Short mmCIF file of C-alpha atoms in Angstrom, two decimals:
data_model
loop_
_atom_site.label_atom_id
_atom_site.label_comp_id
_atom_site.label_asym_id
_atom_site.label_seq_id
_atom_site.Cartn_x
_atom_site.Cartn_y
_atom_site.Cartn_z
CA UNK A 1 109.25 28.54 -45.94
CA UNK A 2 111.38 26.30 -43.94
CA UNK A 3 111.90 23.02 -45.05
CA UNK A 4 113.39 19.56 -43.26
CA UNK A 5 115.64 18.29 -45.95
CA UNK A 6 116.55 14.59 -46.39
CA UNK A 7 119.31 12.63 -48.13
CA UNK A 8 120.12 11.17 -50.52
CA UNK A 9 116.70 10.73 -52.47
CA UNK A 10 116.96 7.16 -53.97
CA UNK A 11 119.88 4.65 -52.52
CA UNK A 12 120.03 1.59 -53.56
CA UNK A 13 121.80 -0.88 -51.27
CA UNK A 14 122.73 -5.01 -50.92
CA UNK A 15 120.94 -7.15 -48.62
CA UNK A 16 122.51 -7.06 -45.42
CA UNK A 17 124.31 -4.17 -45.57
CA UNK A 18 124.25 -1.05 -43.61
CA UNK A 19 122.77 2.01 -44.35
CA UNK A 20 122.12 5.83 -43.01
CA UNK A 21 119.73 7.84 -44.01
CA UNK A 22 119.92 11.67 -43.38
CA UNK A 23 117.76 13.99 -42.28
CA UNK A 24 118.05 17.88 -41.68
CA UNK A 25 115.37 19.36 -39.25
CA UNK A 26 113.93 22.81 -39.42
CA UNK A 27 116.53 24.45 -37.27
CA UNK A 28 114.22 25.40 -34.31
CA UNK A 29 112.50 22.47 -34.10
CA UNK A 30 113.00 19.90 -30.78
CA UNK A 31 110.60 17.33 -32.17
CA UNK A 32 112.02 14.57 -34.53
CA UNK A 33 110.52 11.49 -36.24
CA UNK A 34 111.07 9.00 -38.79
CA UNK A 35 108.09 7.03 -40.90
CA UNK A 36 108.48 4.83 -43.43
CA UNK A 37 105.40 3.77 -46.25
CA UNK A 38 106.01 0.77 -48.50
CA UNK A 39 105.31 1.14 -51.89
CA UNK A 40 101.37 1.34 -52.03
CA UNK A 41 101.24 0.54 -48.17
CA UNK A 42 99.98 3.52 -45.55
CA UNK A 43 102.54 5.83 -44.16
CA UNK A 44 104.03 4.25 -40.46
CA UNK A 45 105.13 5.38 -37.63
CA UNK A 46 108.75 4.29 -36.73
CA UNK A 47 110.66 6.84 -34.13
CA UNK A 48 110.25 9.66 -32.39
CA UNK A 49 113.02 11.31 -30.79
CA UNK A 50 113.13 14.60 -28.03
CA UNK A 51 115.59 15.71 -25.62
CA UNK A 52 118.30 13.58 -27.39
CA UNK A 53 116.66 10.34 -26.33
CA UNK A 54 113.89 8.20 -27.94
CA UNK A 55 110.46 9.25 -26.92
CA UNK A 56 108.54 6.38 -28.87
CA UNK A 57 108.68 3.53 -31.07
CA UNK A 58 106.46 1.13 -32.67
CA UNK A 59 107.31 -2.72 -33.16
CA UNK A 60 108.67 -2.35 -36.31
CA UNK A 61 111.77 -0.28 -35.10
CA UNK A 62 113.89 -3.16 -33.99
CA UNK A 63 117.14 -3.60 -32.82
CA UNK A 64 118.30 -3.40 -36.62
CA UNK A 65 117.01 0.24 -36.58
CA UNK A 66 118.80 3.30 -34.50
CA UNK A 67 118.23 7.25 -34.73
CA UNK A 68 121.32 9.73 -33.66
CA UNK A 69 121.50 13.45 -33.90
CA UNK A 70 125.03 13.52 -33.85
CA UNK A 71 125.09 17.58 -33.81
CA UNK A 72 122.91 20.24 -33.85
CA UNK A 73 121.77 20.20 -37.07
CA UNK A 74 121.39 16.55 -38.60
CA UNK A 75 119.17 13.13 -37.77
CA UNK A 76 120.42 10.01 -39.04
CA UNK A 77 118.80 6.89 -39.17
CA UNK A 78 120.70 3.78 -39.25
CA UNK A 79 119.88 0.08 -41.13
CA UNK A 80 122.46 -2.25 -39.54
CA UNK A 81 121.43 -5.05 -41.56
CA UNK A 82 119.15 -4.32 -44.23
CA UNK A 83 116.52 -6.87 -45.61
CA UNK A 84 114.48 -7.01 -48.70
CA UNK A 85 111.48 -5.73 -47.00
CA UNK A 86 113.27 -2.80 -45.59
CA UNK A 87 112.59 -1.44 -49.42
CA UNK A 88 110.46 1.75 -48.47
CA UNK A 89 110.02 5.56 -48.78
CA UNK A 90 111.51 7.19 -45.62
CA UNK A 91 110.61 10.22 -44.07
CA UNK A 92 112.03 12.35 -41.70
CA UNK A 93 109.71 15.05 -39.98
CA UNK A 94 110.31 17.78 -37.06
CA UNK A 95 108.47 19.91 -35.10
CA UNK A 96 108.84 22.62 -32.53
CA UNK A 97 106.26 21.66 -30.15
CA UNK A 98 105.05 18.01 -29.71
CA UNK A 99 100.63 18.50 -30.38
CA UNK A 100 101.22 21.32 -33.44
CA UNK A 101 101.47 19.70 -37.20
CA UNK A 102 104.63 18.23 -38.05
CA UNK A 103 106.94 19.43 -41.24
CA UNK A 104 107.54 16.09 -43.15
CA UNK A 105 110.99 15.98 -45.81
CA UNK A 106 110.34 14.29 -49.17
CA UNK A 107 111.97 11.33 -48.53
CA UNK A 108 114.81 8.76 -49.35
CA UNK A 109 113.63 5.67 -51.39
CA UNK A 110 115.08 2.84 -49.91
CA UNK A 111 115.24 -0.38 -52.60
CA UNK A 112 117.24 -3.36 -51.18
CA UNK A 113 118.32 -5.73 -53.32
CA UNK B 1 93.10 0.47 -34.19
CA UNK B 2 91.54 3.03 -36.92
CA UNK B 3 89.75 5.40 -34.96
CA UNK B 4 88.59 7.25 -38.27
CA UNK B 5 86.61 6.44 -41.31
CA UNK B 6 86.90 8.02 -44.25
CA UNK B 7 85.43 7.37 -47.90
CA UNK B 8 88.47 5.70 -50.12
CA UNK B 9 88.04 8.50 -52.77
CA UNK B 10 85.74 11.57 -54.13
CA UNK B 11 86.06 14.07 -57.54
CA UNK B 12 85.41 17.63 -56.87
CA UNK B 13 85.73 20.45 -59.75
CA UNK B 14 88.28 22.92 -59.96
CA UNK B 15 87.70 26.14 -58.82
CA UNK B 16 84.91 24.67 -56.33
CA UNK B 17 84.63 23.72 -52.16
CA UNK B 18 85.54 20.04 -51.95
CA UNK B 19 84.41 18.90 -48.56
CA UNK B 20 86.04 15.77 -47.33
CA UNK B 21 84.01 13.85 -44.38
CA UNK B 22 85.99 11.76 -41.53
CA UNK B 23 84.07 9.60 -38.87
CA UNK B 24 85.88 9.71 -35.66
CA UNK B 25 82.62 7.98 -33.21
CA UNK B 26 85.02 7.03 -30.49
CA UNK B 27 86.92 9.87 -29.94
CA UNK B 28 88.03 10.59 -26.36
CA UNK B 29 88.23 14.11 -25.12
CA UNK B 30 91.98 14.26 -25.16
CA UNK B 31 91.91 13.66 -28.55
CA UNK B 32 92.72 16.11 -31.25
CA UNK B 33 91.39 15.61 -34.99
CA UNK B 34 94.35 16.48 -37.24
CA UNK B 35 94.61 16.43 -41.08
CA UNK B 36 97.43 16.08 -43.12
CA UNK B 37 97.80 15.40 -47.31
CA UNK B 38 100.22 13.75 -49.64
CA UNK B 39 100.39 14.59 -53.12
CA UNK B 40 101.57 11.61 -55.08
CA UNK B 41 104.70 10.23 -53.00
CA UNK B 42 105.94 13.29 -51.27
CA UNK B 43 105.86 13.34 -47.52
CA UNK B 44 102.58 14.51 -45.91
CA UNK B 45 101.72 17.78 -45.40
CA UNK B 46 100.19 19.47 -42.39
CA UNK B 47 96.65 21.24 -43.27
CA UNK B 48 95.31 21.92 -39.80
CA UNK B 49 94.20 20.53 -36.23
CA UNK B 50 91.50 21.33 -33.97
CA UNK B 51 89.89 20.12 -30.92
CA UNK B 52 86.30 21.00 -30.85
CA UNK B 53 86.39 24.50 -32.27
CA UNK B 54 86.12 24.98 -36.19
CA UNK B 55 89.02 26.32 -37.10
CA UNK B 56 90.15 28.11 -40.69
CA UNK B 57 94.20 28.93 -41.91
CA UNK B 58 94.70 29.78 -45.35
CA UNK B 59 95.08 25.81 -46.85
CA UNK B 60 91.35 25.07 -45.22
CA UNK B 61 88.56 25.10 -42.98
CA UNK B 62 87.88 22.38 -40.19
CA UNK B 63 84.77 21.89 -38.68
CA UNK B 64 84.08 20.04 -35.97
CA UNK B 65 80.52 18.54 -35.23
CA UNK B 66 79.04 19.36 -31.45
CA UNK B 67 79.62 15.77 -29.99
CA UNK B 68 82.93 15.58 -31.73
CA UNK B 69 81.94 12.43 -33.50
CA UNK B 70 82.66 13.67 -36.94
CA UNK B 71 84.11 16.52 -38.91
CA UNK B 72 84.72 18.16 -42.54
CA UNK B 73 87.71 19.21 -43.86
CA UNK B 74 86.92 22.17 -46.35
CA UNK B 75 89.49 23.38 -49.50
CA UNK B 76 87.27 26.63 -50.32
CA UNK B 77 88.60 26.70 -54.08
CA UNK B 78 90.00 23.62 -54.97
CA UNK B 79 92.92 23.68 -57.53
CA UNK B 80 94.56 20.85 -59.79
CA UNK B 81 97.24 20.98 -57.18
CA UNK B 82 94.70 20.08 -54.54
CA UNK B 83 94.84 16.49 -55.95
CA UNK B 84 96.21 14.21 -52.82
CA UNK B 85 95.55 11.54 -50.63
CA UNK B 86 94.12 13.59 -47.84
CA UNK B 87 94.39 11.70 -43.96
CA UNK B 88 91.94 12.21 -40.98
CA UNK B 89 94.03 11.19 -38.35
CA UNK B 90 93.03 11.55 -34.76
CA UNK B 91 95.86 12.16 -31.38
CA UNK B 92 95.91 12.33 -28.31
CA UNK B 93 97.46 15.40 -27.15
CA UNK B 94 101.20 15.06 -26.48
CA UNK B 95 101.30 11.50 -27.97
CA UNK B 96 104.00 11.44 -30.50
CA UNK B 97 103.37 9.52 -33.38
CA UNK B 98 100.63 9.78 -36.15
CA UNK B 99 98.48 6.85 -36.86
CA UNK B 100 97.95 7.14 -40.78
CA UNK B 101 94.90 5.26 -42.40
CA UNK B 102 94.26 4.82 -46.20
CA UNK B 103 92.86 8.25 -46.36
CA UNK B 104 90.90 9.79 -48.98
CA UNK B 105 92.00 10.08 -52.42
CA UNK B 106 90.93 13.25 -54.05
CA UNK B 107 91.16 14.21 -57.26
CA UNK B 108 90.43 17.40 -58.68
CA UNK B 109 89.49 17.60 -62.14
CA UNK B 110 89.47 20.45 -64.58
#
């Protein structure tokens, strides 16, 4: 079964530095997102991208925060300047049409110190 | 803004039907009911939609009261692996994000 892969699993990074986070869709997919859930928190929504442009975003993806697909295969999300409460599970998810169930990755666990 | 209530957690036996309630009262009519699970901290994972139709695939059963106010998620055979937090979540169609709640914790026991 096709799977959206994400990397790495655990990073560990200093306060106010800059991270990316990867993220392999399911190759025929035009849908992408990124969520984030803090440890014990509920799962939130922070991007959606289509059409190589953002589609959504809530109020917690700030100017710190910025997706790319840089080619056809990978979706990055970028930390300029990351904070203590950036400390999170992030997931990546795709999907080929935009109202049918999304394929979520496992996740990268974030911990800024 | 939940639109959906859901009871924080139930047991259900292995090898039974666990049958997991959601409250959606104000859903509009553009709004689908979608459910979706996460077993410990992996990402969530799709289990089905529907719109007012019950509708069965091979993880589950959804059924959809008449006035769309509620609706039951159904594992016919619930395994050990079946243990998740499982979310009601409800979308309008074509919106893009998902609005997780707390969900219901399930946990099946041997």
């Amino acid at each position: 079964e096709p799977e959206v892969t994400q990397t790495p699993s655990h990073q560990v990074t200093q306060m106010g530095q800059e991270v990316i986070l990867r993220c392999v869709p399911i190759s025929n997919h035009l849908y992408f997102y990124w969520y984030r859930q803090i440890l014990g928190q509920k799962v939130e929504f922070l991007v959606s991208f289509y059409n190589n442009e953002i589609s959504e975003k809530s109020e917690i993806f700030d100017d710190q925060f910025s997706v790319e697909r840089p080619d056809g295969s990978n979706f990055t999300l970028k930390i300029r300047s990351t904070k203590l409460e950036d400390s999170a599970m992030y997931f990546c998810a795709s999907s080929s049409t935009n109202n049918y169930g999304y394929t979520f990755g496992s996740g990268t666990r974030l911990t800024v110190v | 803004d939940a639109k959906t209530t859901q009871p924080p957690s139930m047991d259900c036996a292995e090898g039974r039907a666990a049958n997991l309630p959601c409250n959606h009262s104000t859903i509009s009519g553009n709004e689908y009911v979608y459910w979706y699970r996460q077993i410990h901290s992996q990402g969530p994972q799709y289990i089905i939609h529907g719109l007012k139709n019950n509708e069965t695939n091979e993880m589950a059963s959804l059924i959809i009261t008449e006035d769309r106010k509620s609706s039951t998620l159904i594992l016919p055979h619930a395994t050990l692996r079946d243990t998740a937090v499982y979310y009601c979540i409800v979308r309008v169609y074509n919106d893009y994000k998902l609005s997780f709640g707390a969900g219901t914790t399930v946990t099946v026991r041997a």
